[in-house]
Amino acid sequence: MTSPTNDLSPANRRGPAHRAAAPKKAHWLRELVIVVVVAVGVAVLLRAFVVQTFSIPSGSMTPTLDIGDRIVVDKLAYDLHGVGRGDIAVFARPPGEDCAGAPVSDLVKRVIGLPGETISLSGNGYVLINGKRLDETWLPASAQGTTYPGPSGTPYSLTHPYKIPANHYFMMGDNRGDSCDSRFWGPIPKSLIVGKVDLRIWPLSRFHFF
């Protein structure tokens, strides 16, 4: 005689509700994977074409940017408008850059001279643009009048007035006494500029929009 089925066995007690849970779980996992993939894709696109964060490796921009500060760079800024004097910009390492220390792939400096301008220095450490003193409001009082020529022997050291070529920009660090910049390796072409520094996000105590 065949034994009756034990309807209270674990397999049979699960019922229709439990059996429906498996497809729902699989559907939820698929949605999660899609969301993660899309999020990663958006992050990659943003980093490649819109914004990117950088860490400051040297003291050439102090006191504006200190070593270890993290900044956000707008990579579309100069596709929408021109490069402005006083902007802080990140750019790829120029071919002529050969300063002391470990080489880095990107540098951050301030835009001082624009294409076609003649840049020079006064006898008391001030920057002149087309013969007129540049009002560098971004520098603290202690840094005013501290800009001196780079190594002699190049036209862009500012030992003598220098006319900036078309589509090139003369870059300097805010820490003029300790910045290897265009006075050492010349102006940079616009094609090297990665983007404009818009924001310092770290440390939080120095959070700042530029």
Coordinates of N, CA and C in Angstrom, one line a residue:
M1 N 0.9 -1.2 0.0 CA 0.0 0.0 0.0 C 0.9 1.2 0.0
T2 N 0.6 2.1 -0.9 CA 1.4 3.3 -1.0 C 1.1 4.3 0.1
S3 N 2.2 4.8 0.7 CA 2.1 5.8 1.8 C 1.6 7.1 1.2
P4 N 0.7 7.7 1.9 CA 0.2 9.0 1.5 C 1.4 10.0 1.5
T5 N 1.3 11.0 0.6 CA 2.3 12.1 0.6 C 2.2 12.9 1.9
N6 N 3.4 13.2 2.5 CA 3.4 14.1 3.7 C 3.4 15.5 3.2
D7 N 2.2 16.1 3.3 CA 2.0 17.5 2.8 C 2.6 18.5 3.7
L8 N 3.2 18.1 4.8 CA 3.8 19.0 5.7 C 5.3 18.9 5.6
S9 N 5.8 18.2 4.6 CA 7.3 18.2 4.4 C 7.8 19.6 4.0
P10 N 9.1 19.9 4.3 CA 9.6 21.3 4.0 C 9.4 21.7 2.5
A11 N 9.6 20.7 1.6 CA 9.5 21.1 0.2 C 8.1 21.5 -0.2
N12 N 7.1 20.8 0.5 CA 5.7 21.2 0.1 C 5.2 22.3 0.9
R13 N 5.8 22.6 2.1 CA 5.3 23.7 2.9 C 5.6 25.1 2.2
R14 N 6.6 25.2 1.3 CA 7.0 26.5 0.8 C 5.9 27.1 0.0
G15 N 5.1 26.5 -0.8 CA 4.0 27.0 -1.4 C 4.3 28.0 -2.6
P16 N 3.3 28.5 -3.2 CA 3.4 29.4 -4.4 C 4.2 30.7 -4.1
A17 N 4.0 31.2 -2.9 CA 4.6 32.5 -2.6 C 6.1 32.4 -2.5
H18 N 6.6 31.3 -2.0 CA 8.0 31.1 -1.9 C 8.6 30.9 -3.3
R19 N 7.9 30.1 -4.1 CA 8.4 29.8 -5.5 C 8.4 31.1 -6.3
A20 N 7.6 32.0 -6.0 CA 7.6 33.3 -6.8 C 8.7 34.2 -6.4
A21 N 9.3 34.0 -5.2 CA 10.3 34.9 -4.6 C 11.6 34.7 -5.4
A22 N 11.9 33.5 -6.0 CA 13.1 33.3 -6.7 C 13.2 34.2 -7.9
P23 N 12.2 34.3 -8.8 CA 12.3 35.2 -10.0 C 12.4 36.6 -9.6
K24 N 11.7 37.0 -8.5 CA 11.8 38.4 -8.0 C 13.2 38.8 -7.6
K25 N 13.9 37.8 -6.9 CA 15.2 38.1 -6.4 C 16.2 38.2 -7.6
A26 N 16.0 37.3 -8.6 CA 16.8 37.4 -9.8 C 16.6 38.7 -10.5
H27 N 15.4 39.2 -10.6 CA 15.1 40.4 -11.2 C 15.7 41.6 -10.5
W28 N 15.7 41.5 -9.2 CA 16.3 42.6 -8.3 C 17.8 42.6 -8.6
L29 N 18.4 41.4 -8.7 CA 19.9 41.4 -8.9 C 20.3 42.0 -10.2
R30 N 19.4 41.7 -11.3 CA 19.7 42.2 -12.6 C 19.6 43.7 -12.6
E31 N 18.6 44.3 -11.9 CA 18.5 45.7 -11.8 C 19.7 46.4 -11.1
L32 N 20.1 45.7 -10.0 CA 21.3 46.2 -9.3 C 22.5 46.2 -10.1
V33 N 22.7 45.2 -10.9 CA 23.9 45.1 -11.8 C 23.8 46.2 -12.8
I34 N 22.6 46.5 -13.4 CA 22.4 47.5 -14.4 C 22.7 48.9 -13.8
V35 N 22.2 49.1 -12.6 CA 22.4 50.4 -11.9 C 23.9 50.6 -11.7
V36 N 24.6 49.6 -11.2 CA 26.1 49.7 -10.9 C 26.8 50.0 -12.2
V37 N 26.5 49.3 -13.3 CA 27.2 49.5 -14.6 C 27.0 50.9 -15.1
V38 N 25.7 51.3 -15.0 CA 25.4 52.7 -15.5 C 26.1 53.7 -14.7
A39 N 26.2 53.6 -13.3 CA 26.8 54.5 -12.5 C 28.3 54.6 -12.8
V40 N 28.9 53.4 -13.0 CA 30.4 53.4 -13.3 C 30.6 54.0 -14.6
G41 N 29.7 53.8 -15.6 CA 29.9 54.4 -16.9 C 29.8 55.9 -16.9
V42 N 28.8 56.4 -16.1 CA 28.6 57.8 -15.9 C 29.9 58.4 -15.3
A43 N 30.4 57.8 -14.2 CA 31.6 58.3 -13.5 C 32.8 58.3 -14.5
V44 N 32.9 57.3 -15.3 CA 34.0 57.3 -16.3 C 33.9 58.4 -17.3
L45 N 32.7 58.7 -17.8 CA 32.5 59.7 -18.7 C 32.7 61.1 -18.1
L46 N 32.2 61.3 -16.9 CA 32.4 62.5 -16.2 C 33.9 62.8 -16.0
R47 N 34.6 61.8 -15.6 CA 36.1 62.0 -15.4 C 36.8 62.3 -16.7
A48 N 36.4 61.6 -17.7 CA 37.0 61.8 -19.0 C 36.7 63.1 -19.7
F49 N 35.5 63.6 -19.5 CA 35.1 64.8 -20.3 C 34.6 66.0 -19.5
V50 N 34.2 65.8 -18.3 CA 33.5 66.9 -17.6 C 34.4 67.4 -16.4
V51 N 34.5 66.6 -15.3 CA 35.2 67.0 -14.1 C 36.2 65.9 -13.7
Q52 N 37.3 66.3 -13.0 CA 38.3 65.4 -12.5 C 38.9 66.0 -11.2
T53 N 39.2 65.1 -10.3 CA 39.8 65.6 -9.1 C 41.4 65.4 -9.1
F54 N 42.1 66.3 -8.5 CA 43.6 66.2 -8.5 C 44.0 66.4 -7.1
S55 N 45.2 65.9 -6.7 CA 45.8 66.2 -5.4 C 47.0 67.1 -5.7
I56 N 47.3 68.1 -4.8 CA 48.4 69.0 -5.0 C 49.7 68.3 -4.5
P57 N 50.7 68.2 -5.4 CA 51.9 67.5 -4.9 C 53.0 68.3 -4.4
S58 N 52.9 69.7 -4.6 CA 54.1 70.5 -4.3 C 53.5 71.8 -3.7
G59 N 54.5 72.6 -3.2 CA 54.1 73.9 -2.6 C 54.2 75.1 -3.5
S60 N 54.2 74.9 -4.8 CA 54.4 76.0 -5.7 C 53.2 76.9 -5.8
M61 N 52.0 76.5 -5.3 CA 50.8 77.3 -5.3 C 50.4 77.8 -3.9
T62 N 51.3 77.6 -2.9 CA 50.9 78.1 -1.6 C 51.0 79.6 -1.6
P63 N 50.2 80.3 -0.8 CA 49.2 79.7 0.2 C 47.9 79.4 -0.3
T64 N 47.7 79.6 -1.6 CA 46.4 79.3 -2.2 C 46.0 77.8 -2.2
L65 N 47.0 77.0 -2.6 CA 46.8 75.5 -2.5 C 48.0 74.9 -1.8
D66 N 47.7 74.1 -0.8 CA 48.7 73.5 0.0 C 48.9 72.1 -0.5
I67 N 50.1 71.5 -0.1 CA 50.4 70.1 -0.5 C 49.3 69.2 0.2
G68 N 48.7 68.3 -0.6 CA 47.7 67.4 -0.2 C 46.3 67.9 -0.4
D69 N 46.1 69.2 -0.7 CA 44.8 69.7 -1.0 C 44.2 68.9 -2.2
R70 N 42.9 68.7 -2.2 CA 42.3 68.0 -3.4 C 41.4 69.0 -4.0
I71 N 41.5 69.1 -5.4 CA 40.8 70.1 -6.1 C 39.9 69.5 -7.2
V72 N 38.9 70.2 -7.6 CA 38.0 69.7 -8.7 C 38.2 70.6 -9.9
V73 N 38.5 69.9 -11.0 CA 38.8 70.7 -12.3 C 37.6 70.5 -13.3
D74 N 37.2 71.6 -13.8 CA 36.2 71.6 -14.8 C 36.8 71.5 -16.2
K75 N 36.7 70.4 -16.8 CA 37.3 70.1 -18.1 C 36.6 70.7 -19.3
L76 N 35.4 71.2 -19.1 CA 34.7 71.8 -20.2 C 34.8 73.3 -20.2
A77 N 35.3 73.9 -19.1 CA 35.3 75.3 -19.0 C 35.8 76.1 -20.2
Y78 N 37.0 75.7 -20.7 CA 37.6 76.4 -21.8 C 37.1 76.0 -23.2
D79 N 36.1 75.1 -23.2 CA 35.4 74.8 -24.4 C 34.2 75.8 -24.5
L80 N 33.8 76.3 -23.3 CA 32.7 77.2 -23.3 C 33.0 78.7 -23.3
H81 N 34.2 79.0 -22.8 CA 34.7 80.4 -22.7 C 36.2 80.4 -22.8
G82 N 36.8 81.6 -22.9 CA 38.2 81.7 -23.0 C 39.0 81.5 -21.7
V83 N 40.3 81.3 -21.8 CA 41.1 81.2 -20.6 C 41.3 82.6 -20.1
G84 N 41.1 82.8 -18.8 CA 41.1 84.1 -18.2 C 42.4 84.3 -17.4
R85 N 42.9 85.6 -17.4 CA 44.0 85.9 -16.5 C 43.6 85.7 -15.0
G86 N 44.4 85.1 -14.3 CA 44.1 84.9 -12.9 C 43.5 83.5 -12.6
D87 N 43.0 82.8 -13.7 CA 42.5 81.5 -13.5 C 43.6 80.5 -13.0
I88 N 43.2 79.6 -12.1 CA 44.0 78.5 -11.7 C 43.7 77.3 -12.7
A89 N 44.7 76.8 -13.4 CA 44.5 75.8 -14.4 C 45.4 74.6 -14.2
V90 N 44.8 73.4 -14.5 CA 45.6 72.2 -14.5 C 46.0 71.9 -16.0
F91 N 47.2 71.5 -16.2 CA 47.7 71.3 -17.6 C 48.7 70.1 -17.6
A92 N 48.8 69.5 -18.8 CA 49.7 68.4 -18.9 C 51.1 68.9 -18.8
R93 N 52.0 68.1 -18.4 CA 53.4 68.5 -18.2 C 54.0 69.0 -19.5
P94 N 54.6 70.2 -19.6 CA 55.2 70.7 -20.8 C 56.4 69.9 -21.2
P95 N 56.7 69.7 -22.4 CA 57.9 68.9 -22.8 C 59.2 69.5 -22.2
G96 N 59.3 70.8 -22.1 CA 60.5 71.4 -21.6 C 60.6 71.4 -20.1
E97 N 59.6 70.9 -19.3 CA 59.7 70.9 -17.9 C 60.7 69.9 -17.4
D98 N 61.7 70.4 -16.7 CA 62.8 69.6 -16.2 C 63.2 70.1 -14.8
C99 N 62.3 70.3 -13.9 CA 62.6 70.8 -12.6 C 62.9 69.7 -11.6
A100 N 63.5 70.1 -10.5 CA 63.9 69.1 -9.5 C 62.7 68.3 -9.0
G101 N 62.9 67.1 -8.5 CA 61.8 66.3 -8.0 C 61.3 65.3 -9.0
A102 N 60.4 64.4 -8.4 CA 59.9 63.4 -9.3 C 58.9 64.0 -10.3
P103 N 59.0 63.6 -11.6 CA 58.2 64.2 -12.6 C 56.7 63.8 -12.4
V104 N 55.8 64.7 -12.7 CA 54.4 64.4 -12.5 C 53.7 64.6 -13.9
S105 N 52.6 64.0 -14.1 CA 52.0 64.1 -15.4 C 51.2 65.4 -15.6
D106 N 50.7 66.0 -14.5 CA 49.9 67.2 -14.6 C 50.4 68.2 -13.6
L107 N 50.4 69.5 -14.0 CA 50.8 70.6 -13.1 C 49.6 71.5 -12.9
V108 N 49.7 72.3 -11.8 CA 48.7 73.3 -11.6 C 49.4 74.7 -11.3
K109 N 49.0 75.7 -12.1 CA 49.6 77.0 -11.9 C 48.5 78.1 -12.2
R110 N 48.8 79.3 -12.1 CA 47.9 80.4 -12.4 C 48.2 81.0 -13.7
V111 N 47.2 81.4 -14.4 CA 47.4 82.1 -15.7 C 47.7 83.5 -15.5
I112 N 48.9 83.9 -16.0 CA 49.4 85.3 -15.7 C 49.4 86.1 -17.0
G113 N 50.0 85.5 -18.1 CA 50.1 86.2 -19.4 C 49.2 85.5 -20.5
L114 N 48.6 86.4 -21.3 CA 47.7 85.9 -22.4 C 48.4 86.0 -23.7
P115 N 47.9 85.3 -24.7 CA 48.5 85.3 -26.1 C 48.7 86.7 -26.6
G116 N 49.8 86.9 -27.2 CA 50.1 88.2 -27.8 C 50.6 89.3 -26.9
E117 N 50.5 89.1 -25.6 CA 50.9 90.1 -24.6 C 52.4 90.1 -24.5
T118 N 53.0 91.2 -24.0 CA 54.4 91.3 -23.7 C 54.5 91.3 -22.2
I119 N 55.1 90.3 -21.6 CA 55.2 90.2 -20.2 C 56.7 90.5 -19.8
S120 N 56.8 91.2 -18.7 CA 58.2 91.5 -18.2 C 58.1 91.7 -16.7
L121 N 59.2 92.1 -16.1 CA 59.3 92.3 -14.6 C 59.9 93.7 -14.3
S122 N 59.3 94.3 -13.3 CA 59.9 95.5 -12.8 C 61.1 95.3 -12.0
G123 N 61.8 96.3 -11.7 CA 63.1 96.1 -10.9 C 62.8 95.7 -9.5
N124 N 61.6 95.9 -9.0 CA 61.3 95.6 -7.6 C 60.3 94.4 -7.5
G125 N 60.3 93.4 -8.5 CA 59.7 92.2 -8.3 C 58.2 92.1 -8.7
Y126 N 57.7 93.1 -9.5 CA 56.3 93.0 -9.9 C 56.2 92.6 -11.4
V127 N 55.1 92.0 -11.7 CA 54.8 91.6 -13.1 C 54.3 92.7 -13.9
L128 N 54.8 92.9 -15.1 CA 54.3 94.0 -16.0 C 53.7 93.3 -17.2
I129 N 52.5 93.7 -17.6 CA 51.9 93.3 -18.8 C 51.7 94.5 -19.8
N130 N 52.4 94.3 -20.9 CA 52.5 95.4 -21.9 C 52.9 96.7 -21.2
G131 N 53.9 96.6 -20.3 CA 54.5 97.7 -19.7 C 53.8 98.3 -18.5
K132 N 52.6 97.7 -18.1 CA 51.9 98.2 -17.0 C 51.8 97.1 -15.9
R133 N 52.0 97.6 -14.7 CA 52.0 96.7 -13.5 C 50.7 95.9 -13.4
L134 N 50.8 94.6 -13.2 CA 49.7 93.7 -13.1 C 49.2 93.7 -11.6
D135 N 48.0 94.0 -11.4 CA 47.4 94.0 -10.0 C 47.1 92.6 -9.7
E136 N 47.9 91.9 -9.0 CA 47.7 90.5 -8.6 C 47.0 90.4 -7.3
T137 N 45.7 90.6 -7.4 CA 44.9 90.6 -6.1 C 44.8 89.3 -5.5
W138 N 45.1 88.2 -6.2 CA 45.1 86.9 -5.7 C 46.2 86.5 -4.8
L139 N 47.3 87.4 -4.8 CA 48.5 87.1 -4.0 C 48.3 87.9 -2.6
P140 N 48.7 87.2 -1.5 CA 48.7 87.9 -0.2 C 49.7 89.0 -0.2
A141 N 49.6 89.9 0.7 CA 50.5 91.1 0.8 C 52.0 90.6 0.9
S142 N 52.2 89.5 1.6 CA 53.5 89.0 1.8 C 54.2 88.5 0.5
A143 N 53.4 88.2 -0.5 CA 53.9 87.7 -1.7 C 54.0 88.7 -2.8
Q144 N 53.5 89.9 -2.6 CA 53.6 91.0 -3.6 C 55.0 91.4 -3.7
G145 N 55.4 91.7 -5.0 CA 56.8 92.2 -5.2 C 57.8 91.1 -5.0
T146 N 57.5 89.8 -5.2 CA 58.5 88.8 -5.0 C 58.7 87.9 -6.3
T147 N 58.4 88.5 -7.5 CA 58.5 87.8 -8.7 C 59.8 88.2 -9.4
Y148 N 60.7 87.2 -9.6 CA 62.0 87.5 -10.2 C 62.3 86.5 -11.4
P149 N 63.2 86.8 -12.2 CA 63.4 86.0 -13.4 C 63.8 84.6 -13.1
G150 N 63.6 83.7 -14.2 CA 64.0 82.4 -14.1 C 65.5 82.3 -14.5
P151 N 66.0 81.1 -14.8 CA 67.4 81.0 -15.2 C 67.6 81.7 -16.5
S152 N 68.8 82.4 -16.6 CA 69.1 83.2 -17.8 C 69.4 82.2 -19.0
G153 N 69.3 82.8 -20.1 CA 69.7 82.0 -21.3 C 68.5 81.6 -22.2
T154 N 67.3 82.0 -21.7 CA 66.1 81.7 -22.5 C 65.3 83.0 -22.7
P155 N 64.5 83.1 -23.8 CA 63.8 84.3 -24.0 C 62.6 84.5 -23.0
Y156 N 62.2 83.4 -22.4 CA 61.0 83.5 -21.5 C 61.3 83.6 -20.0
S157 N 62.6 83.7 -19.7 CA 63.0 83.8 -18.3 C 62.6 85.1 -17.6
L158 N 62.2 86.0 -18.4 CA 61.8 87.4 -18.0 C 62.9 88.2 -17.5
T159 N 64.1 87.8 -17.9 CA 65.3 88.7 -17.8 C 65.1 89.9 -18.6
H160 N 64.4 89.7 -19.7 CA 64.0 90.8 -20.7 C 62.5 90.6 -21.0
P161 N 61.9 91.7 -21.5 CA 60.5 91.5 -21.9 C 60.3 90.4 -22.9
Y162 N 59.2 89.7 -22.8 CA 58.9 88.5 -23.7 C 57.5 88.6 -24.2
K163 N 57.4 88.4 -25.5 CA 56.1 88.4 -26.2 C 55.6 87.0 -26.2
I164 N 54.4 86.8 -25.7 CA 53.8 85.5 -25.6 C 53.3 85.1 -27.0
P165 N 53.6 83.9 -27.5 CA 53.2 83.5 -28.8 C 51.6 83.3 -28.8
A166 N 51.1 83.3 -30.0 CA 49.7 83.1 -30.2 C 49.3 81.8 -29.6
N167 N 48.1 81.7 -29.0 CA 47.5 80.5 -28.5 C 48.4 79.9 -27.4
H168 N 49.2 80.7 -26.7 CA 50.0 80.2 -25.6 C 49.7 81.1 -24.4
Y169 N 50.0 80.5 -23.2 CA 49.7 81.2 -21.9 C 50.9 81.1 -21.0
F170 N 51.2 82.2 -20.3 CA 52.3 82.2 -19.4 C 51.8 81.9 -18.0
M171 N 52.3 80.8 -17.4 CA 51.8 80.3 -16.1 C 52.8 80.5 -15.0
M172 N 52.3 80.9 -13.8 CA 53.2 81.0 -12.7 C 52.5 80.5 -11.4
G173 N 53.3 80.0 -10.5 CA 52.8 79.5 -9.2 C 52.6 80.7 -8.3
D174 N 51.7 80.7 -7.3 CA 51.6 81.8 -6.4 C 52.7 81.9 -5.5
N175 N 53.4 80.8 -5.2 CA 54.6 80.9 -4.4 C 55.8 81.2 -5.3
R176 N 55.9 82.5 -5.6 CA 56.9 82.9 -6.7 C 58.3 82.5 -6.4
G177 N 58.7 82.5 -5.1 CA 60.1 82.1 -4.8 C 60.4 80.7 -4.8
D178 N 59.4 79.8 -5.0 CA 59.6 78.4 -5.0 C 58.6 77.7 -6.0
S179 N 58.6 78.3 -7.2 CA 57.7 77.7 -8.2 C 58.5 77.6 -9.5
C180 N 58.5 76.4 -10.0 CA 59.1 76.1 -11.3 C 58.0 76.2 -12.3
D181 N 58.0 77.3 -13.1 CA 56.9 77.6 -14.0 C 57.3 78.2 -15.3
S182 N 56.5 79.0 -16.0 CA 56.9 79.4 -17.4 C 58.2 80.2 -17.4
R183 N 58.6 80.7 -16.3 CA 59.9 81.4 -16.3 C 61.1 80.4 -16.5
F184 N 60.8 79.1 -16.3 CA 61.8 78.0 -16.4 C 61.6 77.2 -17.7
W185 N 60.3 77.0 -18.1 CA 60.1 76.1 -19.3 C 59.2 76.7 -20.3
G186 N 58.9 78.0 -20.2 CA 58.2 78.7 -21.3 C 56.7 78.7 -21.2
P187 N 56.0 79.4 -22.0 CA 54.5 79.4 -22.0 C 54.0 78.0 -22.5
I188 N 52.8 77.8 -22.2 CA 52.2 76.5 -22.7 C 51.1 76.7 -23.7
P189 N 51.0 75.8 -24.7 CA 49.9 75.9 -25.7 C 48.6 75.6 -25.0
K190 N 47.5 76.1 -25.5 CA 46.2 75.8 -25.0 C 45.9 74.3 -25.0
S191 N 46.4 73.6 -26.0 CA 46.1 72.2 -26.2 C 46.6 71.4 -25.0
L192 N 47.5 71.9 -24.1 CA 47.9 71.2 -23.0 C 47.0 71.4 -21.7
I193 N 46.1 72.4 -21.8 CA 45.3 72.7 -20.6 C 44.2 71.6 -20.5
V194 N 44.2 71.0 -19.3 CA 43.2 70.0 -18.9 C 41.9 70.7 -18.5
G195 N 42.0 71.8 -17.7 CA 40.7 72.5 -17.3 C 41.0 73.5 -16.2
K196 N 39.9 74.1 -15.8 CA 40.0 75.2 -14.8 C 39.7 74.7 -13.4
V197 N 40.5 75.1 -12.5 CA 40.2 74.7 -11.1 C 39.0 75.5 -10.5
D198 N 38.0 74.8 -10.2 CA 36.8 75.5 -9.7 C 36.6 75.4 -8.2
L199 N 37.2 74.3 -7.6 CA 36.8 74.0 -6.2 C 37.9 73.3 -5.5
R200 N 38.1 73.6 -4.2 CA 38.9 72.8 -3.3 C 38.0 72.1 -2.4
I201 N 38.1 70.8 -2.4 CA 37.1 70.0 -1.6 C 37.8 69.3 -0.4
W202 N 39.1 69.4 -0.3 CA 39.8 68.8 0.8 C 41.0 69.5 1.1
P203 N 41.3 69.8 2.4 CA 40.5 69.4 3.6 C 39.2 70.2 3.7
L204 N 38.3 69.6 4.4 CA 37.0 70.3 4.5 C 37.1 71.6 5.2
S205 N 38.1 71.8 6.0 CA 38.2 73.1 6.7 C 38.7 74.2 5.7
R206 N 39.2 73.8 4.5 CA 39.6 74.8 3.5 C 38.7 74.7 2.3
F207 N 37.5 74.1 2.4 CA 36.6 74.1 1.3 C 36.4 75.5 0.7
H208 N 36.6 75.5 -0.7 CA 36.6 76.9 -1.3 C 36.3 76.8 -2.7
F209 N 35.4 77.7 -3.2 CA 35.2 77.9 -4.6 C 36.2 78.9 -5.2
F210 N 36.7 78.7 -6.4 CA 37.6 79.7 -7.0 C 36.9 80.4 -8.2

